[in-house]
XYZ file of C-alpha atoms in Angstrom:
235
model
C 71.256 72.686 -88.966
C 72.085 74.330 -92.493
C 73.685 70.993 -93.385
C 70.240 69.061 -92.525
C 68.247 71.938 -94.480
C 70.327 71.753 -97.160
C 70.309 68.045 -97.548
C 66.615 67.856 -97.275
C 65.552 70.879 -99.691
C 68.044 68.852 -102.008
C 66.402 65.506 -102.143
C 63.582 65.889 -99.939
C 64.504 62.799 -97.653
C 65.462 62.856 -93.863
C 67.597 60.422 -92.295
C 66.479 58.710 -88.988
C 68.055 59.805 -86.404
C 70.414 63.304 -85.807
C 72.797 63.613 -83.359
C 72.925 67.450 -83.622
C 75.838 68.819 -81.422
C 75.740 72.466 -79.520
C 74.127 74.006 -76.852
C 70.305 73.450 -76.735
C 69.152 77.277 -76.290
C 71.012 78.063 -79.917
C 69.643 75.131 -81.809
C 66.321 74.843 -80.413
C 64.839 77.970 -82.240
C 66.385 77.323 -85.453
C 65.715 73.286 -85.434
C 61.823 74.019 -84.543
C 61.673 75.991 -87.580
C 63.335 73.539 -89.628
C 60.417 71.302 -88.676
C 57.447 73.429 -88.792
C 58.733 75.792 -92.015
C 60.602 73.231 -94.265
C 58.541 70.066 -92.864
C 55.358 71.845 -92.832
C 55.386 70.022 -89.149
C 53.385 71.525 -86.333
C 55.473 71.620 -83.144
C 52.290 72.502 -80.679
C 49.019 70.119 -80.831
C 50.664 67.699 -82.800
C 49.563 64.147 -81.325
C 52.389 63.253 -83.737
C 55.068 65.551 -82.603
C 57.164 64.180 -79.072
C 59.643 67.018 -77.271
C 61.574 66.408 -74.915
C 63.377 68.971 -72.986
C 65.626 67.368 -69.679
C 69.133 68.387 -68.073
C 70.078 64.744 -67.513
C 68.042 62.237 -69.476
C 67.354 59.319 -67.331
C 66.736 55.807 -68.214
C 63.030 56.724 -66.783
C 62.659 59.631 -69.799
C 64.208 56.660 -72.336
C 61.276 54.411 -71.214
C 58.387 57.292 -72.018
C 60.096 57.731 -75.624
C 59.973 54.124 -76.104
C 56.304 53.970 -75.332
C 56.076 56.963 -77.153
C 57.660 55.774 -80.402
C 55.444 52.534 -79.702
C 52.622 54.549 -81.179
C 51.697 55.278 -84.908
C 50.760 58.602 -86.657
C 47.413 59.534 -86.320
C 47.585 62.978 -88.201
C 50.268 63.265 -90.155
C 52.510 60.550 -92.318
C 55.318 60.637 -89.458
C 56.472 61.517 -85.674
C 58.998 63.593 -84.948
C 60.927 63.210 -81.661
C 62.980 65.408 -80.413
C 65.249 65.482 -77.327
C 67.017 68.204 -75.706
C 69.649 67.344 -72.825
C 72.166 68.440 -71.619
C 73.650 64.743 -70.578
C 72.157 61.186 -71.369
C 73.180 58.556 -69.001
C 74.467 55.258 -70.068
C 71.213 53.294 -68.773
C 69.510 55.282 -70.835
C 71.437 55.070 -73.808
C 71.444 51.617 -73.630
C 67.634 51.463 -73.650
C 67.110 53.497 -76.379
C 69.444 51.686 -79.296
C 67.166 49.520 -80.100
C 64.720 51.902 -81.436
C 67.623 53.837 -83.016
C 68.227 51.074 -84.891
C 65.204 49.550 -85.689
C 62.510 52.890 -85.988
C 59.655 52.739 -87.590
C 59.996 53.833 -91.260
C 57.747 56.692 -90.680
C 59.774 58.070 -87.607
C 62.696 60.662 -87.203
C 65.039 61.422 -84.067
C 66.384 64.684 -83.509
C 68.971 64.645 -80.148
C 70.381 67.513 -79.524
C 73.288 67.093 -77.064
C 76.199 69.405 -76.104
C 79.075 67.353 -77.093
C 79.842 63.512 -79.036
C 81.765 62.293 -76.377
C 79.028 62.253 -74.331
C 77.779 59.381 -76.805
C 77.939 55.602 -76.372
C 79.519 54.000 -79.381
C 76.924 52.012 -80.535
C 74.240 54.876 -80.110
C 76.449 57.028 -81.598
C 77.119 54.656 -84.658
C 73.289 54.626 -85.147
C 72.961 58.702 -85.504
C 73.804 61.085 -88.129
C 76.078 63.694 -86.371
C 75.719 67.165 -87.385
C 78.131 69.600 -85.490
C 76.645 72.998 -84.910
C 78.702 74.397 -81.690
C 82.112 76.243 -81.317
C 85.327 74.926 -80.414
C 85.846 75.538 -77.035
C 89.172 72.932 -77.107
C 91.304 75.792 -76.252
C 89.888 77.186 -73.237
C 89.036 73.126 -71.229
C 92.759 72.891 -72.136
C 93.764 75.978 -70.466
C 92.082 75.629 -67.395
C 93.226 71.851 -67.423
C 96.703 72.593 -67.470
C 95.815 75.244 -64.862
C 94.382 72.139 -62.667
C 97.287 70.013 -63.138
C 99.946 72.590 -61.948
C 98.239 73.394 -59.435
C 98.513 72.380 -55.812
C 96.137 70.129 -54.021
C 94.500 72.967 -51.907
C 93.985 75.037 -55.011
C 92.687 71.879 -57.358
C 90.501 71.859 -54.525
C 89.067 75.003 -54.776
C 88.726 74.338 -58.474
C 86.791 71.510 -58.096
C 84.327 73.338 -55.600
C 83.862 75.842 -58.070
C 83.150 73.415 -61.087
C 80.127 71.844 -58.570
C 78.639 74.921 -57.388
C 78.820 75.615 -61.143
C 76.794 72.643 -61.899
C 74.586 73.095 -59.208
C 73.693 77.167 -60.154
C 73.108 75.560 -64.035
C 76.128 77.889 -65.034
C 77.957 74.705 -66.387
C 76.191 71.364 -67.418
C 77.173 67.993 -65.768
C 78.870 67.543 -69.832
C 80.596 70.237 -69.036
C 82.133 69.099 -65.951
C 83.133 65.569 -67.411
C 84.730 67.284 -70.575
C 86.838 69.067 -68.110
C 87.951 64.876 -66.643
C 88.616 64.250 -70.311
C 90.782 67.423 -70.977
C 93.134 66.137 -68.174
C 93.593 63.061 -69.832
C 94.549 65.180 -72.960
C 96.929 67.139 -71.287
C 98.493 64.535 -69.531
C 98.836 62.240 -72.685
C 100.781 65.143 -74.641
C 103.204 65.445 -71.355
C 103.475 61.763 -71.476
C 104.994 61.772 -74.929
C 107.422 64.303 -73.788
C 108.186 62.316 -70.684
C 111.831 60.517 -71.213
C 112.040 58.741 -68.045
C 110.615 55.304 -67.361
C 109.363 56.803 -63.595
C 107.665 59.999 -65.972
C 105.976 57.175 -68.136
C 104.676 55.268 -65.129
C 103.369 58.251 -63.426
C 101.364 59.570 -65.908
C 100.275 56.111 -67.254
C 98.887 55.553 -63.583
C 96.823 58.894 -63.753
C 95.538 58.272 -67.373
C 93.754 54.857 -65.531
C 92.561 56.673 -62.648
C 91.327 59.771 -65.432
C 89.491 56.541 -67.196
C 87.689 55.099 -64.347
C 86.473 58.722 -63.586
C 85.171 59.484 -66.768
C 83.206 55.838 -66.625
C 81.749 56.577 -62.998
C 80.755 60.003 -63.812
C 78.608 58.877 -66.935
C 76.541 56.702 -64.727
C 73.270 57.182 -63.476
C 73.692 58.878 -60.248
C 77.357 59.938 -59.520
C 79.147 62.324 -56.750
C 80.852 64.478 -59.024
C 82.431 66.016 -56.089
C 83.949 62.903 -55.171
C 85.258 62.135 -58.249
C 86.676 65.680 -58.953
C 88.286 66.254 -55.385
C 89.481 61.933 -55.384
C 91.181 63.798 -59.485
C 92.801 66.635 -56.991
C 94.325 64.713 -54.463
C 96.090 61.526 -56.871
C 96.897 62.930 -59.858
């Protein structure tokens, strides 16, 4: 957030669309007044201000921002949209680039989203990323390797936990998937210490299966269960 502050208090411009990275409780307060005290931008009876607040964004909730962003100002010389989720589907990424890439010039996106990976490419190309959240690197690698060593019967239990996680709102569904994606780090840094032709098959065989989970999990309705305990028994 200090780095959009700054940039605007500078030369008093805003870019289009922010992809602004961290957990949505932290930024929420401090982006809202960004917007009311720097913008001089109500946030509350505003027919020009849109919020958005969702766990998973759905390509429903893309199709109410589109007809949102279909309308003009009628108090102020912009809207302001701003999304808070904690995971954004492909579908729904896919039906919002083209007003990421061709808003009106009297409209700015704020999307506030726990991590960049979560990100499509091409919506991702389209958005000014600002990182405002901790490295937590160390600790998904930990428990990763933990995962990997493990038994079956224990990955098991692992992957039980991560759900019930999900499902009690301790973890996010992003949170869960950047767990699938710290496998495929670990496993990538054993494969380069792998001499063997058999070590480089093996792990080159998990890194596909790792791939197609990460795909399925990002799409609209998946089993994360399925996918995690399918991770636990194959890999």
């Amino acid at each position: 957030m200090k780095q959009i502050r700054d940039a605007y208090r500078k030369t008093g411009k805003l870019h289009h669309a922010y992809g602004i990275l961290g957990e949505k409780e932290k930024i929420k307060e401090e982006l809202l007044a960004f917007i009311e005290g720097d913008l001089k931008f109500p946030t509350t009876g505003n027919p020009d201000f849109w919020q958005g607040d969702f766990n998973i964004m759905k390509i429903v909730d893309s199709r109410v921002l589109k007809e949102a962003h279909s309308n003009k100002p009628l108090k102020y010389d912009r809207n302001i949209f701003v999304i808070f989720t904690n995971f954004i589907t492909k579908d729904a990424q896919n039906s919002l680039l083209k007003i990421f890439e061709e808003p009106r010039s009297d409209t700015v996106f704020f999307l506030v989203i726990p991590g960049v990976n979560d990100l499509i490419p091409t919506l991702k190309s389209r958005l000014m990323i600002i990182k405002n959240t901790k490295d937590k690197k160390s600790s998904l690698t930990e428990e990763a390797e933990k995962f990997l060593e493990a038994n079956v019967s224990t990955r098991l239990k692992m992957t039980s936990k991560i759900i019930k996680d999900v499902k009690d709102e301790v973890i996010t569904k992003s949170d869960a998937i950047n767990f699938i994606k710290n496998l495929e780090k670990v496993i990538k840094v054993n494969w380069k210490l792998k001499k063997t032709d058999q070590g480089r098959g093996k792990n080159f065989l998990a890194i596909e299966d790792i791939e197609k989970a990460i795909s399925y999990a990002g799409d609209e309705s998946p089993s994360l269960k399925v996918i995690l305990d399918h991770l636990a028994l194959v890999l």
